[in-house]
Amino acid sequence: MGTYARQNIVFARGEGAWLETENGERYLDFGSGVAVNALGHAHPRLVAALTEQAGNLWHTSNLYRVAGQEKLAERLVEATFADKVFFCNSGAEACEGAIKAARRYHFVSGSPERWRIITAEGAFHGRTLTALAAAGNPKYLEGFGPEAPGFDHVPFGDLAAVRAAIGPETAAVMVEPVQGEGGVHVGSADYLRGLREICDEAGILLVLDEVQTGVGRSGKLFSHEWAGITPDIMAVAKGIGGGFPLGAVLATERAAVGLTPGTHGSTFGGNPLATAVGSAVLDVVLEPDFLESVQQKALRLRQSLARIQDQFPSLVTEVRGQGLLTGIKVSVAPAEVVAAALAERLLVVGAGDNVVRVLPPLTVADHEISEGVDRLARALSHLSKSIT
Ligand SMILES: *Cc1c(COP(=O)(O)O)cnc(C)c1O
């Protein structure tokens, strides 16, 4: 169907931060499949985990215990605030699961009237009907019938607006620690701490959508660690599967209390192939020094992008981000920068608010950062010539 305005290019294989077309043209991938290929392409540990699992068992359904799913859940519980994990296949499903968990928590805790969720303007939570209503972007909602009810939108970063929006029907606040699709808007540590306090005072749940920020992208395993707080419920996807479709809802024991047998489910969720890859991703990301190295690479990338801003001040008006979730705000349409970069065989990704996202794999080498930034500089140079 005509849902995508695709670039006219087909990739045949990939390795690390590089993609290659059938004709052998090599592209430097600073989009990572929209923050999905956390460990780059064809990471040997992921290939081994997937092929080994493929020879043993693909799918049994959630009618039975799934060994690899239990293993990955235990690893996630050990590494995070969570006591409970539900597996699904995508970010939108993870957000839906998080919303359902939050509503059911109040339902079984004696406050069934609490079902509304406060969300942030500029958010992105996926393309299911409820996730679209949660984000409230009119562009994505148009023509799809009545908007799913139950969401109150407030400006991102505005604690007073959250306080004012809380009413007797409020169940939770749900935000991304960094708005990715919305244009790499970083929620400050004070904002996240404030949300935690407000939710505790009001007896409502804090739900974080870490679908894009999670699994090392922010330089921590999860972005909320930068603020020193923990959510009650968290949606995870994208990087956790390293390119294999996998999502998860993580929650504390208390917040997960409503999701009893039969209340939620998924046919494919947490299937042996997906969770074998997920465990391998986590093995690498949790190795000593891995996240430290992501932070160092992020600093290097940010400094290089700042130099580009100095070089092209009329084209690049801001550099922002957290970890390797980086964005440059540009004064032309982001699609023009994406196209100019593609001509230099560099992949970057557009976002809202006139931002181009620079999302190299977490395993990117220092010389690849230099190469990518050089290519971006060449692309911007061509663009600035064609404008003036
Ligand atoms: C990508 C994204 C989603 C949706 O993920 P899908 O896998 O496309 O459903 C939800 N939330 C955030 C923050 C995202 O970046």
GROMACS .gro file of C-alpha atoms and ligand atoms in nm:
model
  403
    1MET     CA    1   0.000   0.000   0.000
    2GLY     CA    2   0.105   0.356  -0.051
    3THR     CA    3   0.183   0.432   0.312
    4TYR     CA    4   0.548   0.524   0.265
    5ALA     CA    5   0.732   0.788   0.062
    6ARG     CA    6   1.038   0.568   0.024
    7GLN     CA    7   1.385   0.655  -0.102
    8ASN     CA    8   1.444   0.477  -0.431
    9ILE     CA    9   1.721   0.256  -0.301
   10VAL     CA   10   1.748  -0.112  -0.208
   11PHE     CA   11   2.005  -0.248   0.033
   12ALA     CA   12   2.127  -0.602  -0.012
   13ARG     CA   13   2.353  -0.652   0.289
   14GLY     CA   14   2.495  -0.477   0.589
   15GLU     CA   15   2.785  -0.495   0.828
   16GLY     CA   16   2.833  -0.280   1.134
   17ALA     CA   17   2.753   0.081   1.047
   18TRP     CA   18   2.758   0.011   0.673
   19LEU     CA   19   2.493  -0.087   0.421
   20GLU     CA   20   2.560  -0.203   0.068
   21THR     CA   21   2.335  -0.199  -0.239
   22GLU     CA   22   2.318  -0.483  -0.490
   23ASN     CA   23   2.566  -0.286  -0.705
   24GLY     CA   24   2.816  -0.270  -0.422
   25GLU     CA   25   2.764   0.099  -0.335
   26ARG     CA   26   2.840   0.147   0.034
   27TYR     CA   27   2.637   0.377   0.258
   28LEU     CA   28   2.720   0.485   0.611
   29ASP     CA   29   2.411   0.416   0.820
   30PHE     CA   30   2.350   0.697   1.071
   31GLY     CA   31   1.980   0.618   1.086
   32SER     CA   32   2.004   0.262   1.220
   33GLY     CA   33   1.663   0.178   1.078
   34VAL     CA   34   1.517   0.455   1.300
   35ALA     CA   35   1.711   0.371   1.615
   36VAL     CA   36   1.651  -0.002   1.577
   37ASN     CA   37   1.985  -0.155   1.471
   38ALA     CA   38   2.145  -0.075   1.807
   39LEU     CA   39   2.442  -0.301   1.739
   40GLY     CA   40   2.466  -0.222   1.369
   41HIS     CA   41   2.407  -0.473   1.092
   42ALA     CA   42   2.491  -0.843   1.108
   43HIS     CA   43   2.645  -0.827   1.454
   44PRO     CA   44   2.813  -1.169   1.493
   45ARG     CA   45   2.661  -1.230   1.838
   46LEU     CA   46   2.310  -1.156   1.711
   47VAL     CA   47   2.355  -1.364   1.397
   48ALA     CA   48   2.477  -1.655   1.611
   49ALA     CA   49   2.188  -1.624   1.859
   50LEU     CA   50   1.928  -1.609   1.583
   51THR     CA   51   2.068  -1.893   1.371
   52GLU     CA   52   2.114  -2.119   1.672
   53GLN     CA   53   1.757  -2.056   1.782
   54ALA     CA   54   1.630  -2.101   1.426
   55GLY     CA   55   1.766  -2.456   1.425
   56ASN     CA   56   1.589  -2.545   1.749
   57LEU     CA   57   1.248  -2.384   1.786
   58TRP     CA   58   1.068  -2.087   1.630
   59HIS     CA   59   0.731  -2.054   1.793
   60THR     CA   60   0.509  -2.228   2.043
   61SER     CA   61   0.262  -1.947   2.143
   62ASN     CA   62   0.207  -1.817   2.493
   63LEU     CA   63  -0.007  -2.118   2.583
   64TYR     CA   64   0.316  -2.270   2.716
   65ARG     CA   65   0.619  -2.149   2.905
   66VAL     CA   66   0.885  -2.008   2.672
   67ALA     CA   67   1.238  -2.059   2.806
   68GLY     CA   68   1.404  -1.778   2.613
   69GLN     CA   69   1.126  -1.538   2.711
   70GLU     CA   70   1.171  -1.619   3.079
   71LYS     CA   71   1.544  -1.569   3.047
   72LEU     CA   72   1.512  -1.228   2.880
   73ALA     CA   73   1.246  -1.120   3.131
   74GLU     CA   74   1.475  -1.215   3.420
   75ARG     CA   75   1.762  -1.020   3.265
   76LEU     CA   76   1.542  -0.712   3.218
   77VAL     CA   77   1.411  -0.735   3.574
   78GLU     CA   78   1.765  -0.766   3.706
   79ALA     CA   79   1.888  -0.466   3.505
   80THR     CA   80   1.595  -0.227   3.564
   81PHE     CA   81   1.331  -0.100   3.809
   82ALA     CA   82   1.086  -0.361   3.680
   83ASP     CA   83   0.949  -0.672   3.850
   84LYS     CA   84   0.727  -0.783   3.562
   85VAL     CA   85   0.762  -0.796   3.183
   86PHE     CA   86   0.510  -0.848   2.904
   87PHE     CA   87   0.645  -0.909   2.554
   88CYS     CA   88   0.498  -0.785   2.228
   89ASN     CA   89   0.630  -0.709   1.880
   90SER     CA   90   0.645  -0.334   1.834
   91GLY     CA   91   0.657   0.004   1.999
   92ALA     CA   92   0.291   0.084   1.945
   93GLU     CA   93   0.193  -0.243   2.108
   94ALA     CA   94   0.426  -0.173   2.397
   95CYS     CA   95   0.256   0.166   2.446
   96GLU     CA   96  -0.088   0.005   2.423
   97GLY     CA   97   0.015  -0.253   2.680
   98ALA     CA   98   0.146   0.021   2.908
   99ILE     CA   99  -0.182   0.213   2.879
  100LYS     CA  100  -0.383  -0.099   2.951
  101ALA     CA  101  -0.168  -0.185   3.252
  102ALA     CA  102  -0.213   0.168   3.394
  103ARG     CA  103  -0.591   0.161   3.356
  104ARG     CA  104  -0.623  -0.190   3.498
  105TYR     CA  105  -0.407  -0.096   3.796
  106HIS     CA  106  -0.666   0.157   3.908
  107PHE     CA  107  -0.954  -0.073   3.812
  108VAL     CA  108  -0.836  -0.347   4.047
  109SER     CA  109  -0.716  -0.101   4.314
  110GLY     CA  110  -1.059   0.041   4.386
  111SER     CA  111  -1.050   0.347   4.157
  112PRO     CA  112  -1.209   0.226   3.832
  113GLU     CA  113  -1.301   0.587   3.752
  114ARG     CA  114  -0.932   0.662   3.697
  115TRP     CA  115  -0.871   0.582   3.331
  116ARG     CA  116  -0.759   0.908   3.166
  117ILE     CA  117  -0.395   0.956   3.078
  118ILE     CA  118  -0.204   1.284   3.057
  119THR     CA  119   0.030   1.289   2.756
  120ALA     CA  120   0.259   1.546   2.597
  121GLU     CA  121   0.211   1.755   2.287
  122GLY     CA  122   0.459   1.660   2.015
  123ALA     CA  123   0.469   1.301   2.141
  124PHE     CA  124   0.484   0.990   1.928
  125HIS     CA  125   0.363   0.656   2.061
  126GLY     CA  126   0.300   0.459   1.741
  127ARG     CA  127   0.027   0.415   1.481
  128THR     CA  128  -0.246   0.209   1.644
  129LEU     CA  129  -0.567   0.402   1.699
  130THR     CA  130  -0.511   0.441   2.072
  131ALA     CA  131  -0.142   0.528   2.039
  132LEU     CA  132  -0.238   0.797   1.787
  133ALA     CA  133  -0.496   0.939   2.026
  134ALA     CA  134  -0.237   0.933   2.304
  135ALA     CA  135   0.002   1.144   2.098
  136GLY     CA  136  -0.277   1.360   1.959
  137ASN     CA  137  -0.099   1.464   1.638
  138PRO     CA  138  -0.387   1.585   1.417
  139LYS     CA  139  -0.192   1.503   1.099
  140TYR     CA  140  -0.192   1.131   1.185
  141LEU     CA  141  -0.547   1.119   1.323
  142GLU     CA  142  -0.731   1.275   1.028
  143GLY     CA  143  -0.972   1.047   0.849
  144PHE     CA  144  -0.960   0.759   1.091
  145GLY     CA  145  -1.289   0.818   1.266
  146PRO     CA  146  -1.354   0.934   1.620
  147GLU     CA  147  -1.036   0.968   1.823
  148ALA     CA  148  -0.999   0.712   2.103
  149PRO     CA  149  -1.101   0.896   2.422
  150GLY     CA  150  -0.914   0.927   2.748
  151PHE     CA  151  -0.607   1.142   2.676
  152ASP     CA  152  -0.534   1.493   2.803
  153HIS     CA  153  -0.254   1.668   2.617
  154VAL     CA  154  -0.026   1.921   2.784
  155PRO     CA  155   0.291   2.094   2.659
  156PHE     CA  156   0.607   1.881   2.691
  157GLY     CA  157   0.831   1.999   2.973
  158ASP     CA  158   0.559   2.191   3.156
  159LEU     CA  159   0.509   2.057   3.509
  160ALA     CA  160   0.249   2.317   3.602
  161ALA     CA  161   0.036   2.207   3.307
  162VAL     CA  162   0.055   1.845   3.425
  163ARG     CA  163  -0.053   1.948   3.775
  164ALA     CA  164  -0.344   2.146   3.637
  165ALA     CA  165  -0.456   1.859   3.413
  166ILE     CA  166  -0.484   1.604   3.693
  167GLY     CA  167  -0.843   1.530   3.789
  168PRO     CA  168  -1.042   1.259   3.965
  169GLU     CA  169  -1.034   1.046   3.649
  170THR     CA  170  -0.659   1.065   3.590
  171ALA     CA  171  -0.481   0.728   3.593
  172ALA     CA  172  -0.132   0.815   3.474
  173VAL     CA  173   0.109   1.051   3.304
  174MET     CA  174   0.280   0.908   2.996
  175VAL     CA  175   0.576   1.076   2.824
  176GLU     CA  176   0.893   1.002   2.630
  177PRO     CA  177   1.203   1.110   2.828
  178VAL     CA  178   1.331   1.242   2.494
  179GLN     CA  179   1.077   1.306   2.220
  180GLY     CA  180   1.238   1.136   1.922
  181GLU     CA  181   0.996   1.160   1.629
  182GLY     CA  182   0.878   1.497   1.760
  183GLY     CA  183   1.223   1.647   1.698
  184VAL     CA  184   1.468   1.527   1.965
  185HIS     CA  185   1.329   1.732   2.251
  186VAL     CA  186   1.514   1.628   2.565
  187GLY     CA  187   1.309   1.622   2.884
  188SER     CA  188   1.529   1.768   3.159
  189ALA     CA  189   1.618   1.575   3.473
  190ASP     CA  190   1.412   1.830   3.669
  191TYR     CA  191   1.112   1.763   3.446
  192LEU     CA  192   1.129   1.386   3.497
  193ARG     CA  193   1.188   1.423   3.872
  194GLY     CA  194   0.897   1.665   3.887
  195LEU     CA  195   0.671   1.418   3.706
  196ARG     CA  196   0.771   1.146   3.950
  197GLU     CA  197   0.685   1.369   4.245
  198ILE     CA  198   0.354   1.483   4.097
  199CYS     CA  199   0.248   1.125   4.022
  200ASP     CA  200   0.338   1.009   4.373
  201GLU     CA  201   0.147   1.296   4.533
  202ALA     CA  202  -0.161   1.235   4.318
  203GLY     CA  203  -0.154   0.856   4.353
  204ILE     CA  204  -0.125   0.807   3.978
  205LEU     CA  205   0.127   0.613   3.771
  206LEU     CA  206   0.425   0.740   3.573
  207VAL     CA  207   0.450   0.567   3.235
  208LEU     CA  208   0.762   0.627   3.028
  209ASP     CA  209   0.778   0.552   2.656
  210GLU     CA  210   1.141   0.449   2.612
  211VAL     CA  211   1.080   0.282   2.276
  212GLN     CA  212   1.337   0.509   2.109
  213THR     CA  213   1.553   0.614   2.407
  214GLY     CA  214   1.592   0.266   2.555
  215VAL     CA  215   1.855  -0.007   2.545
  216GLY     CA  216   2.161   0.218   2.545
  217ARG     CA  217   2.057   0.480   2.289
  218SER     CA  218   2.063   0.754   2.557
  219GLY     CA  219   2.402   0.648   2.692
  220LYS     CA  220   2.238   0.475   2.988
  221LEU     CA  221   2.050   0.147   2.961
  222PHE     CA  222   1.732   0.358   2.992
  223SER     CA  223   1.710   0.735   2.965
  224HIS     CA  224   1.528   0.787   3.297
  225GLU     CA  225   1.846   0.677   3.475
  226TRP     CA  226   1.996   1.019   3.385
  227ALA     CA  227   1.729   1.178   3.608
  228GLY     CA  228   1.775   0.926   3.889
  229ILE     CA  229   1.409   0.828   3.890
  230THR     CA  230   1.215   0.518   3.795
  231PRO     CA  231   0.876   0.491   3.625
  232ASP     CA  232   0.597   0.255   3.728
  233ILE     CA  233   0.550   0.128   3.375
  234MET     CA  234   0.775   0.153   3.069
  235ALA     CA  235   0.728   0.077   2.699
  236VAL     CA  236   1.031  -0.064   2.517
  237ALA     CA  237   1.088  -0.174   2.155
  238LYS     CA  238   1.314  -0.060   1.867
  239GLY     CA  239   1.671  -0.126   1.993
  240ILE     CA  240   1.582  -0.416   2.219
  241GLY     CA  241   1.556  -0.653   1.923
  242GLY     CA  242   1.855  -0.509   1.737
  243GLY     CA  243   1.650  -0.538   1.416
  244PHE     CA  244   1.432  -0.834   1.508
  245PRO     CA  245   1.075  -0.719   1.587
  246LEU     CA  246   1.043  -0.719   1.965
  247GLY     CA  247   0.873  -0.497   2.219
  248ALA     CA  248   0.810  -0.514   2.590
  249VAL     CA  249   0.610  -0.356   2.870
  250LEU     CA  250   0.805  -0.337   3.193
  251ALA     CA  251   0.636  -0.261   3.525
  252THR     CA  252   0.673  -0.279   3.898
  253GLU     CA  253   0.487  -0.559   4.073
  254ARG     CA  254   0.236  -0.303   4.204
  255ALA     CA  255   0.167  -0.141   3.865
  256ALA     CA  256   0.130  -0.480   3.693
  257VAL     CA  257  -0.127  -0.604   3.943
  258GLY     CA  258  -0.419  -0.564   3.706
  259LEU     CA  259  -0.282  -0.776   3.425
  260THR     CA  260  -0.401  -1.118   3.538
  261PRO     CA  261  -0.449  -1.422   3.309
  262GLY     CA  262  -0.674  -1.338   3.017
  263THR     CA  263  -0.660  -0.959   3.052
  264HIS     CA  264  -0.397  -0.905   2.783
  265GLY     CA  265  -0.201  -1.116   2.538
  266SER     CA  266  -0.018  -1.156   2.210
  267THR     CA  267   0.023  -1.451   1.975
  268PHE     CA  268   0.376  -1.370   1.868
  269GLY     CA  269   0.489  -1.164   2.168
  270GLY     CA  270   0.810  -1.294   2.324
  271ASN     CA  271   0.852  -1.570   2.071
  272PRO     CA  272   1.171  -1.780   2.094
  273LEU     CA  273   1.340  -1.618   1.792
  274ALA     CA  274   1.274  -1.263   1.911
  275THR     CA  275   1.374  -1.325   2.271
  276ALA     CA  276   1.691  -1.513   2.172
  277VAL     CA  277   1.802  -1.202   1.982
  278GLY     CA  278   1.682  -0.973   2.261
  279SER     CA  279   1.895  -1.160   2.514
  280ALA     CA  280   2.198  -1.136   2.286
  281VAL     CA  281   2.144  -0.759   2.247
  282LEU     CA  282   2.125  -0.721   2.623
  283ASP     CA  283   2.437  -0.935   2.672
  284VAL     CA  284   2.637  -0.690   2.460
  285VAL     CA  285   2.483  -0.368   2.593
  286LEU     CA  286   2.533  -0.478   2.955
  287GLU     CA  287   2.899  -0.569   2.908
  288PRO     CA  288   3.125  -0.360   3.130
  289ASP     CA  289   3.223  -0.032   2.961
  290PHE     CA  290   2.974  -0.063   2.674
  291LEU     CA  291   2.748   0.221   2.789
  292GLU     CA  292   3.055   0.424   2.887
  293SER     CA  293   3.176   0.390   2.528
  294VAL     CA  294   2.835   0.501   2.397
  295GLN     CA  295   2.866   0.815   2.610
  296GLN     CA  296   3.215   0.886   2.475
  297LYS     CA  297   3.099   0.837   2.116
  298ALA     CA  298   2.801   1.061   2.181
  299LEU     CA  299   3.029   1.336   2.309
  300ARG     CA  300   3.253   1.304   2.003
  301LEU     CA  301   2.952   1.313   1.769
  302ARG     CA  302   2.803   1.612   1.947
  303GLN     CA  303   3.129   1.808   1.930
  304SER     CA  304   3.168   1.728   1.560
  305LEU     CA  305   2.811   1.836   1.491
  306ALA     CA  306   2.871   2.159   1.685
  307ARG     CA  307   3.161   2.230   1.448
  308ILE     CA  308   2.926   2.174   1.156
  309GLN     CA  309   2.686   2.422   1.308
  310ASP     CA  310   2.973   2.675   1.326
  311GLN     CA  311   3.054   2.599   0.963
  312PHE     CA  312   2.695   2.633   0.837
  313PRO     CA  313   2.526   2.866   1.085
  314SER     CA  314   2.248   2.964   0.845
  315LEU     CA  315   2.161   2.598   0.774
  316VAL     CA  316   2.213   2.435   1.115
  317THR     CA  317   2.053   2.634   1.396
  318GLU     CA  318   2.086   2.388   1.685
  319VAL     CA  319   2.245   2.059   1.786
  320ARG     CA  320   2.070   1.866   2.060
  321GLY     CA  321   2.011   1.521   2.196
  322GLN     CA  322   2.099   1.265   2.459
  323GLY     CA  323   2.355   0.993   2.399
  324LEU     CA  324   2.344   0.877   2.039
  325LEU     CA  325   1.990   1.008   1.995
  326THR     CA  326   2.107   1.327   1.829
  327GLY     CA  327   1.935   1.588   1.618
  328ILE     CA  328   2.034   1.894   1.419
  329LYS     CA  329   1.772   2.159   1.371
  330VAL     CA  330   1.791   2.294   1.017
  331SER     CA  331   1.653   2.599   0.841
  332VAL     CA  332   1.544   2.405   0.530
  333ALA     CA  333   1.303   2.112   0.505
  334PRO     CA  334   1.466   1.811   0.681
  335ALA     CA  335   1.387   1.603   0.370
  336GLU     CA  336   1.630   1.821   0.172
  337VAL     CA  337   1.911   1.744   0.414
  338VAL     CA  338   1.820   1.374   0.414
  339ALA     CA  339   1.835   1.373   0.031
  340ALA     CA  340   2.163   1.568   0.019
  341ALA     CA  341   2.315   1.326   0.272
  342LEU     CA  342   2.191   1.029   0.069
  343ALA     CA  343   2.376   1.171  -0.232
  344GLU     CA  344   2.691   1.158  -0.014
  345ARG     CA  345   2.600   0.799   0.079
  346LEU     CA  346   2.509   0.885   0.435
  347LEU     CA  347   2.177   0.780   0.590
  348VAL     CA  348   2.010   1.014   0.839
  349VAL     CA  349   1.644   1.041   0.941
  350GLY     CA  350   1.400   1.331   0.944
  351ALA     CA  351   1.191   1.423   1.249
  352GLY     CA  352   0.939   1.685   1.354
  353ASP     CA  353   1.026   2.047   1.437
  354ASN     CA  354   1.262   2.075   1.135
  355VAL     CA  355   1.509   1.831   1.284
  356VAL     CA  356   1.731   1.574   1.114
  357ARG     CA  357   1.815   1.283   1.341
  358VAL     CA  358   2.167   1.143   1.349
  359LEU     CA  359   2.137   0.795   1.498
  360PRO     CA  360   2.447   0.585   1.437
  361PRO     CA  361   2.455   0.233   1.578
  362LEU     CA  362   2.580   0.221   1.938
  363THR     CA  363   2.879   0.024   1.810
  364VAL     CA  364   2.990   0.296   1.566
  365ALA     CA  365   3.369   0.344   1.555
  366ASP     CA  366   3.533   0.682   1.612
  367HIS     CA  367   3.666   0.696   1.254
  368GLU     CA  368   3.313   0.624   1.130
  369ILE     CA  369   3.181   0.919   1.329
  370SER     CA  370   3.442   1.139   1.159
  371GLU     CA  371   3.353   0.993   0.819
  372GLY     CA  372   2.979   1.044   0.878
  373VAL     CA  373   3.022   1.403   0.990
  374ASP     CA  374   3.247   1.473   0.689
  375ARG     CA  375   2.976   1.339   0.460
  376LEU     CA  376   2.714   1.547   0.635
  377ALA     CA  377   2.935   1.857   0.595
  378ARG     CA  378   2.967   1.787   0.221
  379ALA     CA  379   2.590   1.745   0.194
  380LEU     CA  380   2.530   2.074   0.375
  381SER     CA  381   2.791   2.247   0.161
  382HIS     CA  382   2.608   2.139  -0.158
  383LEU     CA  383   2.278   2.250  -0.006
  384SER     CA  384   2.411   2.591   0.097
  385LYS     CA  385   2.546   2.646  -0.257
  386SER     CA  386   2.215   2.551  -0.415
  387ILE     CA  387   2.028   2.788  -0.182
  388THR     CA  388   2.247   3.098  -0.230
  389LIG     C1  389   0.894   0.432   1.712
  389LIG     C2  390   0.822   0.469   1.835
  389LIG     C3  391   0.699   0.409   1.870
  389LIG     C4  392   0.626   0.315   1.779
  389LIG     O1  393   0.698   0.200   1.750
  389LIG     P1  394   0.648   0.100   1.635
  389LIG     O2  395   0.740  -0.017   1.650
  389LIG     O3  396   0.663   0.173   1.506
  389LIG     O4  397   0.507   0.067   1.664
  389LIG     C5  398   0.643   0.442   1.992
  389LIG     N1  399   0.703   0.528   2.074
  389LIG     C6  400   0.820   0.588   2.044
  389LIG     C7  401   0.883   0.681   2.142
  389LIG     C8  402   0.883   0.561   1.923
  389LIG     O5  403   0.997   0.623   1.893
   0.00000   0.00000   0.00000
